[in-house]
Amino acid sequence: MQDATGNATTFARVPALDLARTCALVGMVVFHVMFDLQMVGLVPPWTVQTGIWPQFAKLVAGSFLFLAGVSLWLAHGQVLRWHTFFRRLVLLAAAAALVSAATYVAMPQAFVYFGILHAIAVSSLIGLAVLRWPAFGILALAALVYMAPAVLASEAFNRPALWWTGLATMPRPSVDFEPILPWAAPCLAGLACAKVADAYGVWQLLRGRPVGPHWLSWPGRNSLLVYLVHQPVLIALIWSAAQLIR
């Protein structure tokens, strides 16, 4: 079962999964520190668009979506709790709208119109639709979703209402863009892997078993909160540091 942020509730918590979320959050913070340093001019322009950084960003985003798929199974694999699912969905949608509004005010030319929270919300709906499929079927769908943009992309999708699909050939630039194709793929893969792990008793083995110090799992247990507040805090700190250096 999950709480409103999409994490497992206390009696069903898997500390290893919380720690995995914490690791994903650390990766996110590392990337955003570099992004913010670039934004205030403390590192060369285009730093995060070159070298290992684009792939690192994809790895971090994919890990969040994969873990969302795992959490979907842990929360609803045995019994689908509609109230819990839709409460989480509404919270994700509200958080995604907040991110869109805030980034539109801050950087209207590249605001987040379909970022990681949007992708998790929509991918969760897709995952719910295939929740009872066998794991190999879900993995096959994940593969198709991943390959879809390379096969189906078309200028017909070059309109604002369809950018989120991932099939546009010229989507609007955004500082965080994870269209549903192909980004639903890691969520579906996480769902499938969680089902396989459940069949082998992995979650029963890990549930309630501590992994490292308790404080290391705190960010993972509060991942949505950390996601929403980390950038304003980082920007304030880095901007202040930049003023002191100059």
Tab-separated table of N, CA and C in Angstrom, residues 33-161:
chain	number	residue	atom	x	y	z
A	33	VAL	N	22.645	20.675	-9.512
A	33	VAL	CA	23.725	21.554	-9.074
A	33	VAL	C	24.522	22.026	-10.288
A	34	MET	N	24.870	21.092	-11.168
A	34	MET	CA	25.621	21.466	-12.365
A	34	MET	C	24.787	22.370	-13.272
A	35	PHE	N	23.499	22.056	-13.407
A	35	PHE	CA	22.601	22.875	-14.229
A	35	PHE	C	22.536	24.303	-13.686
A	36	ASP	N	22.410	24.439	-12.379
A	36	ASP	CA	22.299	25.764	-11.773
A	36	ASP	C	23.624	26.522	-11.851
A	37	LEU	N	24.735	25.805	-11.699
A	37	LEU	CA	26.042	26.454	-11.869
A	37	LEU	C	26.180	27.003	-13.286
A	38	GLN	N	25.696	26.256	-14.252
A	38	GLN	CA	25.725	26.729	-15.638
A	38	GLN	C	24.818	27.943	-15.809
A	39	MET	N	23.650	27.894	-15.159
A	39	MET	CA	22.675	28.968	-15.312
A	39	MET	C	23.200	30.305	-14.784
A	40	VAL	N	23.990	30.266	-13.696
A	40	VAL	CA	24.519	31.519	-13.143
A	40	VAL	C	25.907	31.859	-13.686
A	41	GLY	N	26.402	31.032	-14.607
A	41	GLY	CA	27.654	31.338	-15.276
A	41	GLY	C	28.912	30.898	-14.560
A	42	LEU	N	28.798	29.978	-13.594
A	42	LEU	CA	29.981	29.506	-12.876
A	42	LEU	C	30.653	28.322	-13.559
A	43	VAL	N	30.005	27.738	-14.546
A	43	VAL	CA	30.632	26.721	-15.403
A	43	VAL	C	30.323	27.117	-16.847
A	44	PRO	N	31.072	26.609	-17.822
A	44	PRO	CA	30.878	27.021	-19.216
A	44	PRO	C	29.465	26.718	-19.732
A	45	PRO	N	28.970	27.545	-20.651
A	45	PRO	CA	27.670	27.283	-21.277
A	45	PRO	C	27.645	25.902	-21.940
A	46	TRP	N	26.478	25.290	-21.943
A	46	TRP	CA	26.250	23.997	-22.577
A	46	TRP	C	26.940	22.844	-21.849
A	47	THR	N	27.392	23.064	-20.631
A	47	THR	CA	28.049	21.986	-19.884
A	47	THR	C	27.130	20.779	-19.739
A	48	VAL	N	25.900	20.992	-19.310
A	48	VAL	CA	25.010	19.854	-19.060
A	48	VAL	C	24.395	19.291	-20.346
A	49	GLN	N	24.669	19.964	-21.464
A	49	GLN	CA	24.192	19.432	-22.747
A	49	GLN	C	25.273	18.631	-23.466
A	50	THR	N	26.441	18.497	-22.842
A	50	THR	CA	27.554	17.793	-23.480
A	50	THR	C	28.146	16.759	-22.530
A	51	GLY	N	29.081	15.984	-23.051
A	51	GLY	CA	29.764	14.990	-22.233
A	51	GLY	C	28.822	13.919	-21.700
A	52	ILE	N	29.031	13.547	-20.451
A	52	ILE	CA	28.218	12.477	-19.854
A	52	ILE	C	26.897	12.983	-19.321
A	53	TRP	N	26.722	14.305	-19.237
A	53	TRP	CA	25.571	14.839	-18.526
A	53	TRP	C	24.225	14.500	-19.143
A	54	PRO	N	24.040	14.546	-20.477
A	54	PRO	CA	22.736	14.157	-21.021
A	54	PRO	C	22.361	12.717	-20.688
A	55	GLN	N	23.330	11.806	-20.770
A	55	GLN	CA	23.040	10.409	-20.444
A	55	GLN	C	22.800	10.231	-18.948
A	56	PHE	N	23.523	10.969	-18.146
A	56	PHE	CA	23.313	10.916	-16.706
A	56	PHE	C	21.899	11.374	-16.354
A	57	ALA	N	21.441	12.453	-16.997
A	57	ALA	CA	20.083	12.949	-16.752
A	57	ALA	C	19.038	11.903	-17.134
A	58	LYS	N	19.263	11.222	-18.259
A	58	LYS	CA	18.327	10.174	-18.682
A	58	LYS	C	18.319	9.008	-17.698
A	59	LEU	N	19.492	8.654	-17.183
A	59	LEU	CA	19.586	7.569	-16.213
A	59	LEU	C	18.803	7.912	-14.945
A	60	VAL	N	18.948	9.133	-14.474
A	60	VAL	CA	18.241	9.551	-13.263
A	60	VAL	C	16.731	9.552	-13.491
A	61	ALA	N	16.296	10.143	-14.602
A	61	ALA	CA	14.859	10.175	-14.898
A	61	ALA	C	14.306	8.763	-15.051
A	62	GLY	N	15.040	7.911	-15.758
A	62	GLY	CA	14.590	6.532	-15.940
A	62	GLY	C	14.481	5.789	-14.624
A	63	SER	N	15.396	6.077	-13.688
A	63	SER	CA	15.346	5.392	-12.396
A	63	SER	C	14.093	5.790	-11.618
A	64	PHE	N	13.703	7.067	-11.678
A	64	PHE	CA	12.475	7.494	-11.002
A	64	PHE	C	11.258	6.768	-11.578
A	65	LEU	N	11.190	6.675	-12.890
A	65	LEU	CA	10.055	6.026	-13.530
A	65	LEU	C	10.049	4.523	-13.264
A	66	PHE	N	11.217	3.902	-13.286
A	66	PHE	CA	11.310	2.476	-12.967
A	66	PHE	C	10.812	2.214	-11.546
A	67	LEU	N	11.253	3.024	-10.599
A	67	LEU	CA	10.829	2.851	-9.214
A	67	LEU	C	9.349	3.142	-9.032
A	68	ALA	N	8.801	4.052	-9.845
A	68	ALA	CA	7.357	4.296	-9.797
A	68	ALA	C	6.591	3.044	-10.222
A	69	GLY	N	7.115	2.331	-11.232
A	69	GLY	CA	6.484	1.085	-11.649
A	69	GLY	C	6.554	0.014	-10.577
A	70	VAL	N	7.701	-0.080	-9.902
A	70	VAL	CA	7.842	-1.032	-8.796
A	70	VAL	C	6.846	-0.702	-7.699
A	71	SER	N	6.750	0.583	-7.341
A	71	SER	CA	5.841	1.009	-6.281
A	71	SER	C	4.385	0.738	-6.632
A	72	LEU	N	4.057	0.880	-7.921
A	72	LEU	CA	2.689	0.612	-8.351
A	72	LEU	C	2.299	-0.828	-8.046
A	73	TRP	N	3.208	-1.764	-8.307
A	73	TRP	CA	2.911	-3.162	-8.024
A	73	TRP	C	2.837	-3.423	-6.522
A	74	LEU	N	3.785	-2.882	-5.765
A	74	LEU	CA	3.778	-3.103	-4.324
A	74	LEU	C	2.518	-2.540	-3.675
A	75	ALA	N	2.018	-1.437	-4.206
A	75	ALA	CA	0.831	-0.810	-3.629
A	75	ALA	C	-0.458	-1.514	-4.020
A	76	HIS	N	-0.512	-2.011	-5.256
A	76	HIS	CA	-1.799	-2.480	-5.780
A	76	HIS	C	-1.746	-3.866	-6.410
A	77	GLY	N	-0.612	-4.541	-6.295
A	77	GLY	CA	-0.484	-5.848	-6.935
A	77	GLY	C	-1.427	-6.893	-6.378
A	78	GLN	N	-1.642	-6.860	-5.085
A	78	GLN	CA	-2.520	-7.856	-4.472
A	78	GLN	C	-3.975	-7.404	-4.486
A	79	VAL	N	-4.200	-6.166	-4.077
A	79	VAL	CA	-5.548	-5.591	-4.050
A	79	VAL	C	-5.460	-4.177	-4.586
A	80	LEU	N	-6.257	-3.876	-5.588
A	80	LEU	CA	-6.252	-2.540	-6.168
A	80	LEU	C	-7.045	-1.601	-5.264
A	81	ARG	N	-6.364	-0.652	-4.674
A	81	ARG	CA	-6.986	0.310	-3.759
A	81	ARG	C	-7.249	1.600	-4.522
A	82	TRP	N	-8.448	1.718	-5.043
A	82	TRP	CA	-8.774	2.830	-5.918
A	82	TRP	C	-8.588	4.176	-5.234
A	83	HIS	N	-9.051	4.278	-3.987
A	83	HIS	CA	-8.953	5.556	-3.284
A	83	HIS	C	-7.501	5.983	-3.145
A	84	THR	N	-6.628	5.062	-2.748
A	84	THR	CA	-5.206	5.368	-2.590
A	84	THR	C	-4.579	5.752	-3.919
A	85	PHE	N	-4.921	5.004	-4.969
A	85	PHE	CA	-4.341	5.277	-6.283
A	85	PHE	C	-4.712	6.675	-6.764
A	86	PHE	N	-5.998	7.020	-6.699
A	86	PHE	CA	-6.424	8.304	-7.243
A	86	PHE	C	-6.020	9.464	-6.343
A	87	ARG	N	-5.885	9.232	-5.043
A	87	ARG	CA	-5.362	10.285	-4.172
A	87	ARG	C	-3.918	10.606	-4.570
A	88	ARG	N	-3.127	9.562	-4.803
A	88	ARG	CA	-1.743	9.761	-5.250
A	88	ARG	C	-1.711	10.449	-6.603
A	89	LEU	N	-2.601	10.035	-7.523
A	89	LEU	CA	-2.625	10.616	-8.861
A	89	LEU	C	-2.953	12.106	-8.808
A	90	VAL	N	-3.921	12.462	-7.986
A	90	VAL	CA	-4.292	13.879	-7.848
A	90	VAL	C	-3.128	14.678	-7.274
A	91	LEU	N	-2.431	14.109	-6.287
A	91	LEU	CA	-1.289	14.800	-5.700
A	91	LEU	C	-0.180	14.992	-6.733
A	92	LEU	N	0.098	13.951	-7.525
A	92	LEU	CA	1.109	14.065	-8.572
A	92	LEU	C	0.716	15.115	-9.609
A	93	ALA	N	-0.559	15.100	-10.008
A	93	ALA	CA	-1.030	16.059	-11.006
A	93	ALA	C	-0.919	17.484	-10.472
A	94	ALA	N	-1.258	17.687	-9.201
A	94	ALA	CA	-1.155	19.019	-8.603
A	94	ALA	C	0.296	19.467	-8.533
A	95	ALA	N	1.198	18.545	-8.154
A	95	ALA	CA	2.622	18.882	-8.083
A	95	ALA	C	3.165	19.192	-9.475
A	96	ALA	N	2.744	18.413	-10.477
A	96	ALA	CA	3.186	18.657	-11.850
A	96	ALA	C	2.702	20.019	-12.334
A	97	ALA	N	1.457	20.373	-12.010
A	97	ALA	CA	0.921	21.678	-12.397
A	97	ALA	C	1.690	22.805	-11.716
A	98	LEU	N	2.071	22.593	-10.456
A	98	LEU	CA	2.846	23.596	-9.731
A	98	LEU	C	4.200	23.818	-10.394
A	99	VAL	N	4.857	22.711	-10.781
A	99	VAL	CA	6.145	22.823	-11.464
A	99	VAL	C	5.986	23.567	-12.787
A	100	SER	N	4.942	23.235	-13.547
A	100	SER	CA	4.707	23.918	-14.821
A	100	SER	C	4.497	25.417	-14.614
A	101	ALA	N	3.674	25.762	-13.622
A	101	ALA	CA	3.382	27.174	-13.376
A	101	ALA	C	4.627	27.928	-12.917
A	102	ALA	N	5.381	27.314	-12.002
A	102	ALA	CA	6.573	27.989	-11.473
A	102	ALA	C	7.628	28.184	-12.549
A	103	THR	N	7.843	27.176	-13.365
A	103	THR	CA	8.860	27.310	-14.413
A	103	THR	C	8.393	28.232	-15.533
A	104	TYR	N	7.083	28.328	-15.749
A	104	TYR	CA	6.571	29.269	-16.757
A	104	TYR	C	6.863	30.701	-16.338
A	105	VAL	N	6.709	30.969	-15.032
A	105	VAL	CA	7.002	32.312	-14.523
A	105	VAL	C	8.499	32.591	-14.608
A	106	ALA	N	9.313	31.587	-14.258
A	106	ALA	CA	10.768	31.782	-14.187
A	106	ALA	C	11.436	31.766	-15.554
A	107	MET	N	10.991	30.890	-16.431
A	107	MET	CA	11.621	30.740	-17.747
A	107	MET	C	10.570	30.331	-18.779
A	108	PRO	N	9.726	31.261	-19.201
A	108	PRO	CA	8.623	30.931	-20.110
A	108	PRO	C	9.061	30.335	-21.440
A	109	GLN	N	10.295	30.618	-21.863
A	109	GLN	CA	10.768	30.104	-23.140
A	109	GLN	C	11.110	28.621	-23.083
A	110	ALA	N	11.241	28.056	-21.881
A	110	ALA	CA	11.617	26.642	-21.755
A	110	ALA	C	10.963	26.013	-20.521
A	111	PHE	N	9.721	26.399	-20.249
A	111	PHE	CA	9.065	25.909	-19.039
A	111	PHE	C	8.743	24.408	-19.149
A	112	VAL	N	8.495	23.792	-18.009
A	112	VAL	CA	8.232	22.348	-17.961
A	112	VAL	C	6.747	22.108	-18.241
A	113	TYR	N	6.438	21.685	-19.444
A	113	TYR	CA	5.042	21.397	-19.775
A	113	TYR	C	4.733	19.907	-19.707
A	114	PHE	N	5.765	19.058	-19.744
A	114	PHE	CA	5.561	17.625	-19.525
A	114	PHE	C	6.873	17.038	-19.024
A	115	GLY	N	7.083	17.189	-17.718
A	115	GLY	CA	8.317	16.738	-17.105
A	115	GLY	C	8.162	15.398	-16.409
A	116	ILE	N	9.048	15.127	-15.469
A	116	ILE	CA	9.092	13.814	-14.835
A	116	ILE	C	7.822	13.516	-14.043
A	117	LEU	N	7.256	14.506	-13.342
A	117	LEU	CA	6.033	14.256	-12.576
A	117	LEU	C	4.859	13.988	-13.504
A	118	HIS	N	4.774	14.728	-14.592
A	118	HIS	CA	3.719	14.473	-15.581
A	118	HIS	C	3.846	13.053	-16.123
A	119	ALA	N	5.090	12.657	-16.429
A	119	ALA	CA	5.324	11.327	-16.993
A	119	ALA	C	4.966	10.228	-16.000
A	120	ILE	N	5.305	10.420	-14.723
A	120	ILE	CA	4.975	9.414	-13.724
A	120	ILE	C	3.466	9.278	-13.577
A	121	ALA	N	2.752	10.408	-13.578
A	121	ALA	CA	1.298	10.365	-13.427
A	121	ALA	C	0.639	9.601	-14.575
A	122	VAL	N	0.984	9.945	-15.807
A	122	VAL	CA	0.368	9.288	-16.962
A	122	VAL	C	0.835	7.833	-17.075
A	123	SER	N	2.112	7.579	-16.808
A	123	SER	CA	2.631	6.209	-16.858
A	123	SER	C	1.941	5.327	-15.822
A	124	SER	N	1.595	5.900	-14.675
A	124	SER	CA	0.877	5.140	-13.657
A	124	SER	C	-0.492	4.695	-14.156
A	125	LEU	N	-1.155	5.551	-14.910
A	125	LEU	CA	-2.443	5.172	-15.500
A	125	LEU	C	-2.265	4.035	-16.501
A	126	ILE	N	-1.219	4.120	-17.307
A	126	ILE	CA	-0.945	3.041	-18.257
A	126	ILE	C	-0.621	1.755	-17.498
A	127	GLY	N	0.202	1.867	-16.462
A	127	GLY	CA	0.537	0.704	-15.656
A	127	GLY	C	-0.684	0.082	-15.009
A	128	LEU	N	-1.589	0.931	-14.541
A	128	LEU	CA	-2.826	0.419	-13.943
A	128	LEU	C	-3.627	-0.393	-14.945
A	129	ALA	N	-3.655	0.071	-16.203
A	129	ALA	CA	-4.432	-0.619	-17.232
A	129	ALA	C	-3.892	-2.012	-17.536
A	130	VAL	N	-2.584	-2.214	-17.321
A	130	VAL	CA	-1.976	-3.517	-17.650
A	130	VAL	C	-1.505	-4.246	-16.396
A	131	LEU	N	-2.003	-3.822	-15.249
A	131	LEU	CA	-1.523	-4.356	-13.970
A	131	LEU	C	-1.636	-5.872	-13.889
A	132	ARG	N	-2.684	-6.442	-14.476
A	132	ARG	CA	-2.915	-7.892	-14.378
A	132	ARG	C	-2.345	-8.669	-15.566
A	133	TRP	N	-1.674	-7.983	-16.455
A	133	TRP	CA	-1.008	-8.696	-17.548
A	133	TRP	C	0.145	-9.527	-16.987
A	134	PRO	N	0.518	-10.600	-17.667
A	134	PRO	CA	1.727	-11.327	-17.251
A	134	PRO	C	2.955	-10.442	-17.443
A	135	ALA	N	3.991	-10.705	-16.679
A	135	ALA	CA	5.188	-9.857	-16.702
A	135	ALA	C	5.800	-9.767	-18.092
A	136	PHE	N	5.831	-10.891	-18.829
A	136	PHE	CA	6.459	-10.838	-20.159
A	136	PHE	C	5.662	-9.962	-21.106
A	137	GLY	N	4.347	-9.904	-20.937
A	137	GLY	CA	3.516	-9.041	-21.766
A	137	GLY	C	3.783	-7.575	-21.481
A	138	ILE	N	3.957	-7.247	-20.195
A	138	ILE	CA	4.257	-5.864	-19.821
A	138	ILE	C	5.633	-5.455	-20.339
A	139	LEU	N	6.598	-6.377	-20.256
A	139	LEU	CA	7.934	-6.080	-20.784
A	139	LEU	C	7.893	-5.874	-22.296
A	140	ALA	N	7.088	-6.671	-22.984
A	140	ALA	CA	6.952	-6.502	-24.433
A	140	ALA	C	6.355	-5.138	-24.761
A	141	LEU	N	5.343	-4.731	-23.978
A	141	LEU	CA	4.758	-3.413	-24.183
A	141	LEU	C	5.787	-2.324	-23.910
A	142	ALA	N	6.601	-2.500	-22.862
A	142	ALA	CA	7.649	-1.529	-22.554
A	142	ALA	C	8.611	-1.379	-23.737
A	143	ALA	N	8.953	-2.487	-24.350
A	143	ALA	CA	9.854	-2.436	-25.504
A	143	ALA	C	9.211	-1.680	-26.664
A	144	LEU	N	7.935	-1.909	-26.906
A	144	LEU	CA	7.231	-1.212	-27.976
A	144	LEU	C	7.142	0.284	-27.695
A	145	VAL	N	6.861	0.631	-26.454
A	145	VAL	CA	6.790	2.038	-26.058
A	145	VAL	C	8.141	2.713	-26.268
A	146	TYR	N	9.201	2.002	-25.901
A	146	TYR	CA	10.555	2.564	-26.043
A	146	TYR	C	10.902	2.814	-27.510
A	147	MET	N	10.494	1.906	-28.392
A	147	MET	CA	10.850	2.022	-29.812
A	147	MET	C	9.900	2.903	-30.604
A	148	ALA	N	8.739	3.221	-30.039
A	148	ALA	CA	7.700	3.929	-30.787
A	148	ALA	C	8.158	5.243	-31.411
A	149	PRO	N	8.875	6.121	-30.688
A	149	PRO	CA	9.249	7.394	-31.316
A	149	PRO	C	10.099	7.228	-32.571
A	150	ALA	N	10.970	6.222	-32.592
A	150	ALA	CA	11.827	6.015	-33.760
A	150	ALA	C	11.019	5.569	-34.970
A	151	VAL	N	9.865	4.957	-34.722
A	151	VAL	CA	9.061	4.402	-35.812
A	151	VAL	C	7.893	5.310	-36.184
A	152	LEU	N	7.286	5.949	-35.195
A	152	LEU	CA	6.020	6.651	-35.409
A	152	LEU	C	6.125	8.168	-35.422
A	153	ALA	N	7.294	8.731	-35.110
A	153	ALA	CA	7.419	10.190	-35.079
A	153	ALA	C	7.000	10.799	-36.410
A	154	SER	N	6.261	11.904	-36.315
A	154	SER	CA	5.727	12.511	-37.534
A	154	SER	C	5.477	13.992	-37.304
A	155	GLU	N	5.550	14.765	-38.384
A	155	GLU	CA	5.247	16.190	-38.286
A	155	GLU	C	3.797	16.425	-37.893
A	156	ALA	N	2.958	15.426	-38.058
A	156	ALA	CA	1.551	15.557	-37.678
A	156	ALA	C	1.402	15.802	-36.175
A	157	PHE	N	2.425	15.442	-35.405
A	157	PHE	CA	2.371	15.624	-33.951
A	157	PHE	C	3.027	16.930	-33.509
A	158	ASN	N	3.437	17.768	-34.461
A	158	ASN	CA	4.084	19.037	-34.139
A	158	ASN	C	3.067	20.116	-33.822
A	159	ARG	N	2.246	19.856	-32.837
A	159	ARG	CA	1.272	20.835	-32.362
A	159	ARG	C	1.236	20.739	-30.841
A	160	PRO	N	1.025	21.838	-30.153
A	160	PRO	CA	1.127	21.845	-28.688
A	160	PRO	C	0.346	20.747	-27.982
A	161	ALA	N	-0.845	20.434	-28.460
A	161	ALA	CA	-1.676	19.448	-27.779
A	161	ALA	C	-1.103	18.036	-27.861
